[in-house]
Tab-separated table of C-alpha atoms and ligand atoms in Angstrom:
chain	number	residue	atom	x	y	z
A	1	MET	CA	55.224	66.593	11.296
A	2	TYR	CA	57.275	65.692	8.330
A	3	PHE	CA	57.721	62.464	6.506
A	4	ILE	CA	60.699	60.845	5.054
A	5	SER	CA	61.572	57.950	2.760
A	6	THR	CA	62.819	54.626	3.899
A	7	ARG	CA	65.399	54.896	1.274
A	8	GLY	CA	66.782	58.194	2.258
A	9	GLY	CA	64.740	60.600	-0.121
A	10	GLY	CA	63.191	63.949	0.587
A	11	ARG	CA	61.385	65.250	3.281
A	12	VAL	CA	57.606	65.938	2.751
A	13	THR	CA	54.446	67.067	4.670
A	14	GLY	CA	51.691	64.604	5.631
A	15	ALA	CA	49.547	65.787	2.749
A	16	GLN	CA	52.265	65.353	0.315
A	17	ALA	CA	53.001	61.867	1.538
A	18	ILE	CA	49.404	60.801	1.155
A	19	VAL	CA	49.048	62.379	-2.354
A	20	GLN	CA	52.143	60.957	-3.686
A	21	GLY	CA	51.713	57.470	-2.002
A	22	ILE	CA	55.192	56.357	-2.629
A	23	ALA	CA	58.509	58.252	-2.385
A	24	ASP	CA	60.480	59.180	-5.541
A	25	ASP	CA	63.172	56.811	-4.648
A	26	GLY	CA	60.812	53.887	-4.492
A	27	GLY	CA	60.780	53.807	-0.690
A	28	LEU	CA	57.852	54.201	1.670
A	29	PHE	CA	57.077	57.409	3.627
A	30	VAL	CA	57.581	57.084	7.411
A	31	PRO	CA	57.059	59.841	10.127
A	32	GLU	CA	60.435	61.570	10.965
A	33	HIS	CA	59.631	60.678	14.605
A	34	PHE	CA	56.818	58.952	16.371
A	35	PRO	CA	54.512	61.424	18.165
A	36	ALA	CA	53.953	60.415	21.581
A	37	VAL	CA	50.752	59.828	23.382
A	38	SER	CA	51.059	60.570	27.131
A	39	ARG	CA	49.323	58.559	29.967
A	40	GLY	CA	47.205	61.499	30.411
A	41	GLU	CA	46.209	61.792	26.766
A	42	LEU	CA	45.424	58.031	26.742
A	43	GLU	CA	43.262	58.614	29.781
A	44	SER	CA	41.502	61.435	28.190
A	45	MET	CA	40.789	59.059	25.190
A	46	LEU	CA	38.641	56.827	27.424
A	47	GLU	CA	36.033	59.351	27.105
A	48	MET	CA	36.033	59.537	23.558
A	49	ASP	CA	33.968	57.894	20.877
A	50	TYR	CA	35.551	55.906	18.022
A	51	ALA	CA	35.689	58.867	15.512
A	52	GLU	CA	37.168	61.186	18.188
A	53	ARG	CA	39.923	58.604	19.160
A	54	THR	CA	40.777	58.291	15.379
A	55	ALA	CA	40.877	61.911	14.782
A	56	PHE	CA	43.002	62.330	17.901
A	57	VAL	CA	45.609	59.777	16.515
A	58	LEU	CA	45.756	61.115	12.954
A	59	SER	CA	45.988	64.732	14.229
A	60	LYS	CA	49.152	63.737	15.797
A	61	TYR	CA	50.752	62.849	12.482
A	62	LEU	CA	48.721	64.983	9.948
A	63	ASP	CA	49.104	68.463	11.491
A	64	ASP	CA	48.770	70.120	8.202
A	65	TYR	CA	45.143	69.163	8.097
A	66	ASN	CA	42.558	71.172	10.012
A	67	ALA	CA	41.636	69.165	13.161
A	68	ASP	CA	37.918	69.901	13.225
A	69	GLU	CA	37.336	69.227	9.578
A	70	LEU	CA	39.435	65.834	10.134
A	71	LEU	CA	37.062	64.729	12.849
A	72	GLU	CA	33.962	65.766	10.758
A	73	ALA	CA	35.243	63.747	7.803
A	74	ILE	CA	36.262	60.693	10.157
A	75	ARG	CA	32.726	60.840	11.723
A	76	ALA	CA	31.122	60.916	8.268
A	77	ALA	CA	33.088	57.979	7.165
A	78	TYR	CA	32.266	55.908	10.375
A	79	SER	CA	28.638	56.690	10.128
A	80	ARG	CA	28.576	54.264	7.183
A	81	PHE	CA	29.382	51.289	9.384
A	82	GLU	CA	26.712	48.898	10.536
A	83	ASP	CA	27.689	48.943	14.150
A	84	ASP	CA	27.435	52.260	15.939
A	85	ASP	CA	31.004	51.513	17.107
A	86	ALA	CA	33.194	50.954	14.252
A	87	ALA	CA	35.674	48.687	15.911
A	88	PRO	CA	33.827	46.791	18.730
A	89	LEU	CA	35.768	44.631	21.183
A	90	VAL	CA	34.182	41.327	22.049
A	91	ARG	CA	35.093	39.507	25.251
A	92	ILE	CA	35.085	35.742	24.471
A	93	ASP	CA	36.948	34.144	27.549
A	94	ASP	CA	39.064	35.229	30.393
A	95	GLY	CA	41.907	37.274	28.734
A	96	VAL	CA	40.738	36.604	25.168
A	97	PHE	CA	39.159	39.286	23.177
A	98	ILE	CA	38.226	39.808	19.452
A	99	LEU	CA	38.425	43.152	17.902
A	100	GLU	CA	36.058	43.162	15.090
A	101	LEU	CA	37.058	45.313	12.104
A	102	PHE	CA	34.380	44.152	9.605
A	103	HIS	CA	31.390	46.345	10.251
A	104	GLY	CA	32.230	48.654	7.287
A	105	PRO	CA	30.651	48.876	3.888
A	106	THR	CA	32.594	45.996	2.335
A	107	CYS	CA	32.824	43.639	5.325
A	108	ALA	CA	36.686	43.664	5.792
A	109	PHE	CA	39.144	45.775	7.948
A	110	LYS	CA	40.224	47.590	4.797
A	111	ASP	CA	37.165	49.805	5.281
A	112	MET	CA	38.537	51.275	8.635
A	113	ALA	CA	41.182	53.148	6.545
A	114	LEU	CA	39.647	53.223	3.014
A	115	THR	CA	36.564	55.043	4.067
A	116	VAL	CA	38.782	57.713	5.457
A	117	LEU	CA	41.338	57.842	2.545
A	118	PRO	CA	39.216	59.584	0.037
A	119	TYR	CA	39.019	62.649	2.225
A	120	LEU	CA	42.613	62.686	3.208
A	121	LEU	CA	43.640	62.483	-0.481
A	122	LYS	CA	41.164	65.035	-1.702
A	123	LYS	CA	41.980	67.547	1.047
A	124	GLY	CA	45.852	66.567	0.546
A	125	CYS	CA	45.509	67.756	-3.092
A	126	GLU	CA	43.959	70.946	-1.733
A	127	ILE	CA	46.726	71.582	0.900
A	128	VAL	CA	49.504	70.858	-1.792
A	129	GLY	CA	47.882	72.931	-4.430
A	130	ILE	CA	47.191	70.195	-6.993
A	131	LYS	CA	44.760	70.812	-9.774
A	132	GLU	CA	45.080	67.685	-11.806
A	133	ASN	CA	42.647	64.852	-11.695
A	134	VAL	CA	43.829	61.849	-9.531
A	135	LEU	CA	44.073	58.325	-10.717
A	136	VAL	CA	43.967	55.798	-7.799
A	137	LEU	CA	45.715	52.522	-9.003
A	138	VAL	CA	45.075	49.551	-6.555
A	139	ALA	CA	46.560	46.025	-6.690
A	140	THR	CA	44.245	43.890	-4.477
A	141	SER	CA	44.291	40.394	-2.961
A	142	GLY	CA	40.449	40.763	-2.771
A	143	ASP	CA	39.588	43.137	-0.074
A	144	THR	CA	41.425	46.444	-0.790
A	145	GLY	CA	39.824	46.555	-4.309
A	146	LYS	CA	36.245	46.605	-3.085
A	147	ALA	CA	36.840	48.825	-0.130
A	148	ALA	CA	38.806	51.456	-2.402
A	149	LEU	CA	36.240	51.221	-5.074
A	150	GLU	CA	33.404	51.869	-2.529
A	151	GLY	CA	35.368	54.708	-0.986
A	152	PHE	CA	36.281	56.528	-4.129
A	153	LYS	CA	33.208	55.744	-6.455
A	154	ASN	CA	31.817	58.903	-7.675
A	155	ALA	CA	34.322	61.082	-6.103
A	156	GLU	CA	34.877	64.255	-8.206
A	157	GLY	CA	38.274	64.569	-9.889
A	158	VAL	CA	39.180	61.054	-9.142
A	159	LYS	CA	39.270	57.769	-11.282
A	160	ILE	CA	40.062	54.595	-9.705
A	161	MET	CA	41.194	51.311	-11.162
A	162	THR	CA	41.648	48.056	-9.595
A	163	PHE	CA	43.600	44.903	-10.358
A	164	TYR	CA	42.969	41.625	-9.056
A	165	PRO	CA	44.527	38.102	-9.584
A	166	GLU	CA	42.108	36.180	-11.846
A	167	GLU	CA	41.996	33.095	-9.616
A	168	GLY	CA	43.111	34.554	-6.371
A	169	VAL	CA	39.901	36.019	-4.874
A	170	SER	CA	36.856	34.461	-3.304
A	171	LYS	CA	33.636	34.564	-5.315
A	172	MET	CA	32.025	36.798	-2.988
A	173	GLN	CA	35.131	39.254	-3.267
A	174	LYS	CA	34.711	39.112	-7.098
A	175	GLN	CA	30.971	39.687	-7.065
A	176	GLN	CA	31.664	42.645	-4.807
A	177	MET	CA	34.116	44.242	-6.979
A	178	CYS	CA	32.584	43.556	-10.424
A	179	THR	CA	29.190	44.967	-9.517
A	180	THR	CA	30.530	48.274	-8.206
A	181	GLU	CA	28.609	51.295	-9.626
A	182	GLY	CA	29.934	54.601	-10.023
A	183	ASN	CA	31.133	56.314	-13.400
A	184	ASN	CA	34.775	56.675	-12.358
A	185	VAL	CA	35.628	52.950	-11.672
A	186	ASN	CA	37.305	50.285	-13.412
A	187	VAL	CA	38.076	46.546	-12.405
A	188	VAL	CA	40.402	44.316	-14.479
A	189	ALA	CA	41.545	40.787	-13.603
A	190	VAL	CA	45.035	39.887	-14.231
A	191	SER	CA	46.396	36.363	-15.113
A	192	GLY	CA	48.749	35.901	-12.157
A	193	ASN	CA	48.642	35.941	-8.451
A	194	PHE	CA	48.520	38.957	-6.233
A	195	ASP	CA	52.217	39.467	-6.275
A	196	ASP	CA	52.048	39.889	-10.047
A	197	CYS	CA	49.292	42.572	-9.578
A	198	GLN	CA	51.302	44.341	-6.860
A	199	THR	CA	54.471	44.433	-8.943
A	200	GLY	CA	52.706	45.602	-12.057
A	201	VAL	CA	51.205	48.568	-10.123
A	202	LYS	CA	54.588	49.304	-8.559
A	203	ASN	CA	56.229	49.299	-11.998
A	204	ILE	CA	53.894	51.916	-13.204
A	205	PHE	CA	54.391	54.066	-10.012
A	206	ASN	CA	58.086	53.650	-10.435
A	207	SER	CA	58.265	54.527	-14.113
A	208	ALA	CA	58.903	58.304	-15.025
A	209	GLU	CA	57.489	57.447	-18.565
A	210	CYS	CA	54.236	55.966	-17.236
A	211	LYS	CA	53.823	59.028	-14.968
A	212	ALA	CA	54.891	61.576	-17.882
A	213	GLU	CA	52.212	59.832	-20.143
A	214	LEU	CA	49.433	60.163	-17.469
A	215	HIS	CA	50.560	63.766	-16.592
A	216	ARG	CA	49.824	64.625	-20.431
A	217	LYS	CA	46.325	63.138	-20.157
A	218	GLY	CA	45.908	65.226	-17.017
A	219	TYR	CA	46.272	62.697	-14.202
A	220	LEU	CA	48.312	62.344	-11.091
A	221	LEU	CA	48.909	58.774	-9.883
A	222	SER	CA	48.141	58.003	-6.190
A	223	SER	CA	47.925	54.769	-4.419
A	224	ALA	CA	45.277	53.327	-2.126
A	225	ASN	CA	47.396	50.273	-1.091
A	226	SER	CA	48.675	50.049	2.355
A	227	ILE	CA	52.103	51.420	1.168
A	228	ASN	CA	50.313	54.859	1.432
A	229	PHE	CA	50.583	56.390	4.810
A	230	GLY	CA	46.997	57.509	4.691
A	231	ARG	CA	46.070	53.733	4.864
A	232	LEU	CA	48.148	53.131	7.750
A	233	ALA	CA	47.259	56.075	10.044
A	234	PRO	CA	43.657	55.281	10.570
A	235	GLN	CA	44.628	51.655	11.242
A	236	ILE	CA	46.994	52.794	14.301
A	237	ALA	CA	43.549	54.332	16.005
A	238	TYR	CA	41.952	51.076	16.572
A	239	TYR	CA	44.590	49.680	18.650
A	240	PHE	CA	44.313	52.732	20.960
A	241	SER	CA	40.674	52.191	20.830
A	242	ALA	CA	40.797	48.500	21.795
A	243	TYR	CA	43.001	49.349	24.528
A	244	CYS	CA	40.700	52.102	25.808
A	245	ASP	CA	37.793	49.695	25.776
A	246	LEU	CA	39.689	47.242	27.837
A	247	ALA	CA	40.601	49.753	30.400
A	248	SER	CA	37.219	51.366	30.623
A	249	SER	CA	35.419	48.023	31.222
A	250	GLY	CA	37.774	47.265	33.875
A	251	GLN	CA	39.397	44.274	32.091
A	252	ILE	CA	42.894	45.867	32.574
A	253	ARG	CA	44.227	48.695	34.590
A	254	MET	CA	45.811	51.700	32.800
A	255	GLY	CA	49.423	50.778	31.970
A	256	ASP	CA	48.946	47.099	31.855
A	257	LEU	CA	50.395	45.458	28.782
A	258	VAL	CA	48.084	43.966	25.953
A	259	ASP	CA	49.184	41.449	23.370
A	260	PHE	CA	47.527	41.569	19.875
A	261	THR	CA	47.422	38.815	17.077
A	262	VAL	CA	46.971	40.046	13.596
A	263	PRO	CA	46.259	37.879	10.374
A	264	THR	CA	48.924	39.276	8.305
A	265	GLY	CA	49.571	39.663	4.525
A	266	ASN	CA	51.122	42.972	3.265
A	267	PHE	CA	52.226	43.659	6.833
A	268	GLY	CA	49.994	46.753	6.998
A	269	ASN	CA	47.881	45.974	9.781
A	270	ILE	CA	50.335	44.688	12.294
A	271	LEU	CA	52.785	47.584	11.430
A	272	ALA	CA	49.950	49.963	12.617
A	273	ALA	CA	50.069	48.011	15.866
A	274	TYR	CA	53.846	48.593	16.179
A	275	TYR	CA	53.427	52.218	15.338
A	276	ALA	CA	50.943	52.431	18.166
A	277	LYS	CA	53.336	50.755	20.493
A	278	LYS	CA	56.168	53.392	19.388
A	279	MET	CA	53.690	56.180	20.210
A	280	GLY	CA	53.422	54.783	23.708
A	281	LEU	CA	50.555	52.307	23.864
A	282	PRO	CA	51.395	49.545	26.458
A	283	ILE	CA	51.476	46.647	23.911
A	284	GLY	CA	53.410	43.427	25.009
A	285	LYS	CA	53.841	40.983	22.078
A	286	LEU	CA	52.495	41.406	18.478
A	287	VAL	CA	51.685	37.921	16.989
A	288	CYS	CA	52.304	37.915	13.406
A	289	ALA	CA	49.847	35.134	11.856
A	290	SER	CA	50.368	33.627	8.380
A	291	ASN	CA	48.707	31.116	6.485
A	292	ARG	CA	50.504	28.514	4.191
A	293	ASN	CA	52.352	31.255	2.612
A	294	ASN	CA	54.377	31.535	5.687
A	295	VAL	CA	57.337	33.792	4.335
A	296	LEU	CA	57.004	36.039	7.466
A	297	THR	CA	57.134	33.197	9.860
A	298	SER	CA	60.484	32.098	8.310
A	299	PHE	CA	61.558	35.515	8.382
A	300	PHE	CA	60.999	36.011	12.113
A	301	ASP	CA	62.552	32.547	12.632
A	302	SER	CA	65.702	33.000	10.740
A	303	GLY	CA	66.241	36.770	9.769
A	304	VAL	CA	66.244	35.822	6.095
A	305	TYR	CA	63.415	37.056	3.948
A	306	ASP	CA	63.146	34.960	0.990
A	307	CYS	CA	60.222	34.926	-1.325
A	308	LYS	CA	61.460	32.506	-3.902
A	309	ARG	CA	59.257	29.746	-2.673
A	310	PRO	CA	56.090	28.006	-4.132
A	311	PHE	CA	52.854	30.252	-3.861
A	312	PHE	CA	49.722	28.546	-2.570
A	313	LYS	CA	46.185	29.578	-2.921
A	314	THR	CA	44.517	29.195	0.338
A	315	MET	CA	40.976	29.792	1.929
A	316	SER	CA	42.313	33.008	3.322
A	317	PRO	CA	43.229	34.882	-0.019
A	318	SER	CA	43.760	38.241	1.432
A	319	MET	CA	46.793	36.790	2.909
A	320	ASP	CA	48.321	34.863	-0.148
A	321	ILE	CA	51.158	37.194	-0.415
A	322	LEU	CA	54.889	36.396	-0.635
A	323	VAL	CA	56.111	40.050	-0.871
A	324	SER	CA	54.876	42.079	2.284
A	325	SER	CA	55.546	45.586	1.238
A	326	ASN	CA	55.180	47.270	4.583
A	327	LEU	CA	57.803	45.043	6.151
A	328	GLU	CA	60.187	47.610	4.603
A	329	ARG	CA	59.114	50.113	7.157
A	330	LEU	CA	59.857	47.581	9.948
A	331	ILE	CA	63.227	46.945	8.467
A	332	PHE	CA	63.949	50.624	8.297
A	333	GLU	CA	63.157	50.966	12.111
A	334	PHE	CA	65.046	48.079	13.329
A	335	SER	CA	68.173	48.959	11.178
A	336	GLY	CA	68.319	51.929	13.382
A	337	ARG	CA	66.508	53.939	10.450
A	338	ASN	CA	69.369	53.276	8.330
A	339	ALA	CA	68.077	54.392	4.878
A	340	ALA	CA	71.065	53.204	2.839
A	341	LEU	CA	70.838	49.677	4.304
A	342	THR	CA	67.170	49.497	3.705
A	343	ALA	CA	67.507	50.649	0.182
A	344	GLU	CA	70.337	47.884	-0.338
A	345	ARG	CA	68.085	45.107	1.035
A	346	MET	CA	65.095	46.251	-1.090
A	347	THR	CA	67.245	46.184	-4.197
A	348	ALA	CA	68.396	42.689	-3.299
A	349	LEU	CA	64.682	41.529	-2.768
A	350	SER	CA	63.703	42.691	-6.183
A	351	ALA	CA	66.875	41.483	-7.746
A	352	LYS	CA	67.356	38.240	-5.953
A	353	GLY	CA	64.132	37.693	-4.230
A	354	LYS	CA	65.905	37.686	-0.854
A	355	TYR	CA	67.603	39.601	1.815
A	356	ALA	CA	68.851	39.064	5.499
A	357	VAL	CA	69.029	41.150	8.629
A	358	CYS	CA	71.869	41.082	11.279
A	359	PRO	CA	71.300	38.892	14.547
A	360	GLU	CA	71.020	42.019	16.632
A	361	GLU	CA	68.103	43.288	14.377
A	362	LEU	CA	66.578	39.959	14.610
A	363	GLU	CA	66.682	39.615	18.124
A	364	ALA	CA	65.062	43.087	18.729
A	365	MET	CA	62.379	42.205	16.368
A	366	ARG	CA	61.680	39.141	18.248
A	367	GLU	CA	61.459	40.807	21.480
A	368	ASN	CA	58.362	42.675	19.742
A	369	PHE	CA	57.039	39.934	17.515
A	370	TYR	CA	56.093	36.378	17.676
A	371	ALA	CA	55.294	34.785	14.391
A	372	GLY	CA	53.502	31.448	13.498
A	373	PHE	CA	51.392	30.091	10.682
A	374	ALA	CA	48.353	27.967	10.309
A	375	SER	CA	47.898	25.222	7.683
A	376	GLU	CA	44.532	24.853	5.872
A	377	ASP	CA	43.417	22.047	8.303
A	378	ASP	CA	44.492	24.072	11.293
A	379	THR	CA	42.357	26.898	10.090
A	380	VAL	CA	39.290	24.770	9.508
A	381	GLU	CA	39.692	23.047	12.824
A	382	CYS	CA	40.219	26.318	14.723
A	383	ILE	CA	36.924	27.761	13.200
A	384	TYR	CA	35.019	24.595	13.911
A	385	GLU	CA	36.299	23.994	17.554
A	386	PHE	CA	35.923	27.775	18.282
A	387	PHE	CA	32.293	27.878	17.193
A	388	MET	CA	31.551	24.736	19.148
A	389	GLU	CA	33.263	26.174	22.259
A	390	TYR	CA	32.031	29.706	22.182
A	391	GLY	CA	29.226	29.899	19.496
A	392	TYR	CA	31.301	32.503	17.617
A	393	PRO	CA	31.989	32.226	14.048
A	394	MET	CA	35.079	33.487	12.548
A	395	ASP	CA	36.042	34.228	9.041
A	396	THR	CA	39.036	32.330	7.397
A	397	HIS	CA	41.619	34.892	7.999
A	398	THR	CA	40.417	35.239	11.645
A	399	GLY	CA	40.649	31.470	12.034
A	400	VAL	CA	44.307	31.795	10.893
A	401	ALA	CA	44.932	34.373	13.667
A	402	MET	CA	43.052	32.524	16.449
A	403	HIS	CA	44.986	29.284	15.800
A	404	VAL	CA	48.276	31.117	15.983
A	405	ALA	CA	47.224	32.964	19.059
A	406	GLN	CA	46.510	29.673	20.614
A	407	LYS	CA	49.938	28.348	19.622
A	408	TYR	CA	51.512	31.288	21.234
A	409	ALA	CA	49.647	30.848	24.478
A	410	GLU	CA	50.732	27.201	24.567
A	411	GLN	CA	54.295	27.898	24.314
A	412	GLN	CA	54.257	30.720	26.875
A	413	ASP	CA	55.885	29.983	30.154
A	414	GLU	CA	53.295	28.674	32.619
A	415	SER	CA	54.682	30.761	35.456
A	416	ALA	CA	54.936	33.913	33.399
A	417	GLU	CA	52.347	36.515	33.924
A	418	LYS	CA	50.009	36.523	30.897
A	419	SER	CA	48.771	39.384	29.229
A	420	PRO	CA	45.323	39.719	27.783
A	421	MET	CA	45.214	38.671	24.048
A	422	VAL	CA	43.206	40.622	21.406
A	423	VAL	CA	42.862	38.789	18.380
A	424	VAL	CA	42.104	41.128	15.277
A	425	SER	CA	39.299	39.891	13.117
A	426	THR	CA	39.530	41.176	9.614
A	427	ALA	CA	36.610	40.017	7.684
A	428	SER	CA	32.986	38.909	8.276
A	429	PRO	CA	32.540	35.167	7.841
A	430	TYR	CA	29.906	36.036	5.300
A	431	LYS	CA	32.565	37.316	2.899
A	432	PHE	CA	34.065	33.878	2.605
A	433	PRO	CA	30.746	31.800	2.888
A	434	GLN	CA	31.809	28.666	1.070
A	435	ASP	CA	34.871	28.062	3.302
A	436	VAL	CA	33.517	29.066	6.419
A	437	LEU	CA	30.317	26.785	5.932
A	438	TYR	CA	32.813	23.938	5.128
A	439	ALA	CA	34.708	24.627	8.301
A	440	LEU	CA	31.565	24.691	10.388
A	441	THR	CA	29.704	21.703	8.967
A	442	GLY	CA	32.001	19.839	6.409
A	443	ASN	CA	29.469	20.797	3.669
A	444	ASP	CA	30.520	22.147	0.353
A	445	VAL	CA	28.370	24.525	-1.578
A	446	LYS	CA	29.116	26.026	-4.892
A	447	ASP	CA	26.798	29.204	-4.554
A	448	SER	CA	27.996	31.831	-2.209
A	449	TYR	CA	24.541	32.977	-1.251
A	450	LYS	CA	23.487	29.256	-0.305
A	451	GLY	CA	26.679	29.406	1.935
A	452	VAL	CA	25.508	32.693	3.388
A	453	LYS	CA	21.891	31.291	4.032
A	454	ARG	CA	23.182	28.131	5.750
A	455	ILE	CA	25.586	30.008	7.914
A	456	ASN	CA	22.823	32.349	8.946
A	457	LEU	CA	20.615	29.507	9.985
A	458	LEU	CA	23.420	27.863	11.788
A	459	THR	CA	24.902	30.717	13.701
A	460	ALA	CA	21.939	33.267	13.859
A	461	MET	CA	24.759	35.978	12.908
A	462	LYS	CA	23.156	38.782	11.047
A	463	VAL	CA	23.930	39.085	7.306
A	464	PRO	CA	25.373	42.304	6.241
A	465	GLU	CA	23.024	44.507	4.202
A	466	SER	CA	25.826	45.392	1.771
A	467	LEU	CA	26.258	41.659	0.803
A	468	LYS	CA	22.746	41.134	0.344
A	469	ALA	CA	22.361	44.234	-1.818
A	470	ILE	CA	24.887	43.140	-4.507
A	471	ARG	CA	23.377	39.725	-5.062
A	472	TYR	CA	21.418	40.480	-8.151
A	473	LEU	CA	23.360	43.519	-9.404
A	474	PRO	CA	24.714	43.157	-13.099
A	475	ILE	CA	28.202	42.132	-13.465
A	476	ARG	CA	29.892	45.239	-14.995
A	477	PHE	CA	33.632	44.180	-15.384
A	478	LYS	CA	34.586	41.051	-17.073
A	479	LYS	CA	38.026	41.807	-18.644
A	480	THR	CA	41.262	39.939	-17.944
A	481	THR	CA	44.651	41.048	-18.882
A	482	THR	CA	48.127	40.074	-18.601
A	483	PRO	CA	50.818	41.697	-16.100
A	484	ALA	CA	52.603	43.154	-19.123
A	485	LYS	CA	49.561	44.950	-20.337
A	486	MET	CA	48.324	46.531	-17.213
A	487	PHE	CA	49.467	50.104	-18.230
A	488	LYS	CA	47.853	49.815	-21.568
A	489	GLU	CA	44.572	49.048	-19.534
A	490	VAL	CA	45.325	52.151	-17.485
A	491	LEU	CA	45.821	54.386	-20.514
A	492	ASP	CA	42.628	52.909	-22.272
A	493	PHE	CA	40.666	53.842	-19.049
A	494	VAL	CA	41.846	57.463	-18.698
B	1	LIG	C1	44.166	42.660	3.788
B	1	LIG	C2	43.770	41.662	4.618
B	1	LIG	C3	44.658	40.956	5.624
B	1	LIG	C4	46.210	40.998	5.635
B	1	LIG	O1	46.315	42.548	6.124
B	1	LIG	P1	47.608	43.186	5.823
B	1	LIG	O2	47.570	44.614	6.426
B	1	LIG	O3	47.902	43.073	4.303
B	1	LIG	O4	48.673	42.461	6.637
B	1	LIG	C5	44.062	39.818	6.371
B	1	LIG	N1	42.706	39.579	6.631
B	1	LIG	C6	41.830	40.251	5.715
B	1	LIG	C7	40.430	39.869	5.645
B	1	LIG	C8	42.256	41.287	4.598
B	1	LIG	O5	41.556	41.746	3.978
């Protein structure tokens, strides 16, 4: 299987795509075609455990990796999760399910891919024949940073550096990142928002000078952000797994359509769902849920992507994004894989902050996607009501998704046959304890761990060991920089 750039550049293998992260022309790597999963193969997945299902999906794309070794690495990655099943599906009510993706080492869905990526990258370097050290640069809205740090800490031949928006992450997220151990890690705050961090990192990637300077120091740049296909691939697997769990528990018959609602920021998670659909998984609607930063809702309404708008800090910080990088891959698909047109639109996006798709493209997208958003009040109310009704505590991102899933259900035709809805839960409520406690009780607490304790008393939900463990660790990283000085920080670090 080969990978091509959304902007028309060269054809590379899976290992190359993962090692390089982003194509030379600034585009994103996409598979040359979507590998099909037949009905028979889907049925055979019913018998597999989660690691096997993931290895099966990954092998379809990454045929330059040894399949047995891949399975072994994936098994090792998911053995670090607190639940035996890395992606358990919880039945809430008739036709309503929650796919819990937060049982990994950092309590957010980023672990699903970032526990596997270090292997994909390391092995990828071996396959491609790279002998240099690798520098992984990460821009984070809070969760990717910690998940990547955990995944890569103490990895041989790798250094990892994470930039996060100074005021844009929860206290718990900051505590998680800044207490990371390991001799190859660095964490720096940036005065700005996530888009500034992401642009800063992208600029380094797109600069031949920066790359040459790092090369002189013996480093090859790579990315752990969701623009890397190695991030996307493991995420495709849990949609297959959720479907298999629905089928094997008798909730659906093989072949029935299932809808998914995904709390969306950079469009990586929901894009993986679309890739699963393209591979043949019977998915009906994909519901794209945004918070107040509802640039994607506007896009799916109007066909115009316009990121020149106010940026809001919300209680779902991992979705506080105005430039959704992975949308480029979707635009590419719906343009009929027109690389020249995609490149033109992306140039317009960086020059004018705006581009538009044609009415036919929009209509085709809307057949696959429904988009909606939740205000801060909607989110709080949804978390509260849901807990009152079902005794199930959700984090703030999942609260956004649930609100939009309910909105979607309400606007559906009464007479239309409804498919089961799986709402994707992307973080543990304990990762955002102050806001979750506020939603559940109306009480404000300053201290994260006071919030954790109260939520635990109220809900009896188990507190993840990894969050308990960092409470008293020393803060190792305290530095703040400006977007313009990010590369200097990188040089200081290597
Ligand atoms: C990253 C993240 C999201 C958004 O996922 P994308 O793939 O960027 O769309 C949603 N919720 C949580 C908790 C996250 O960490």
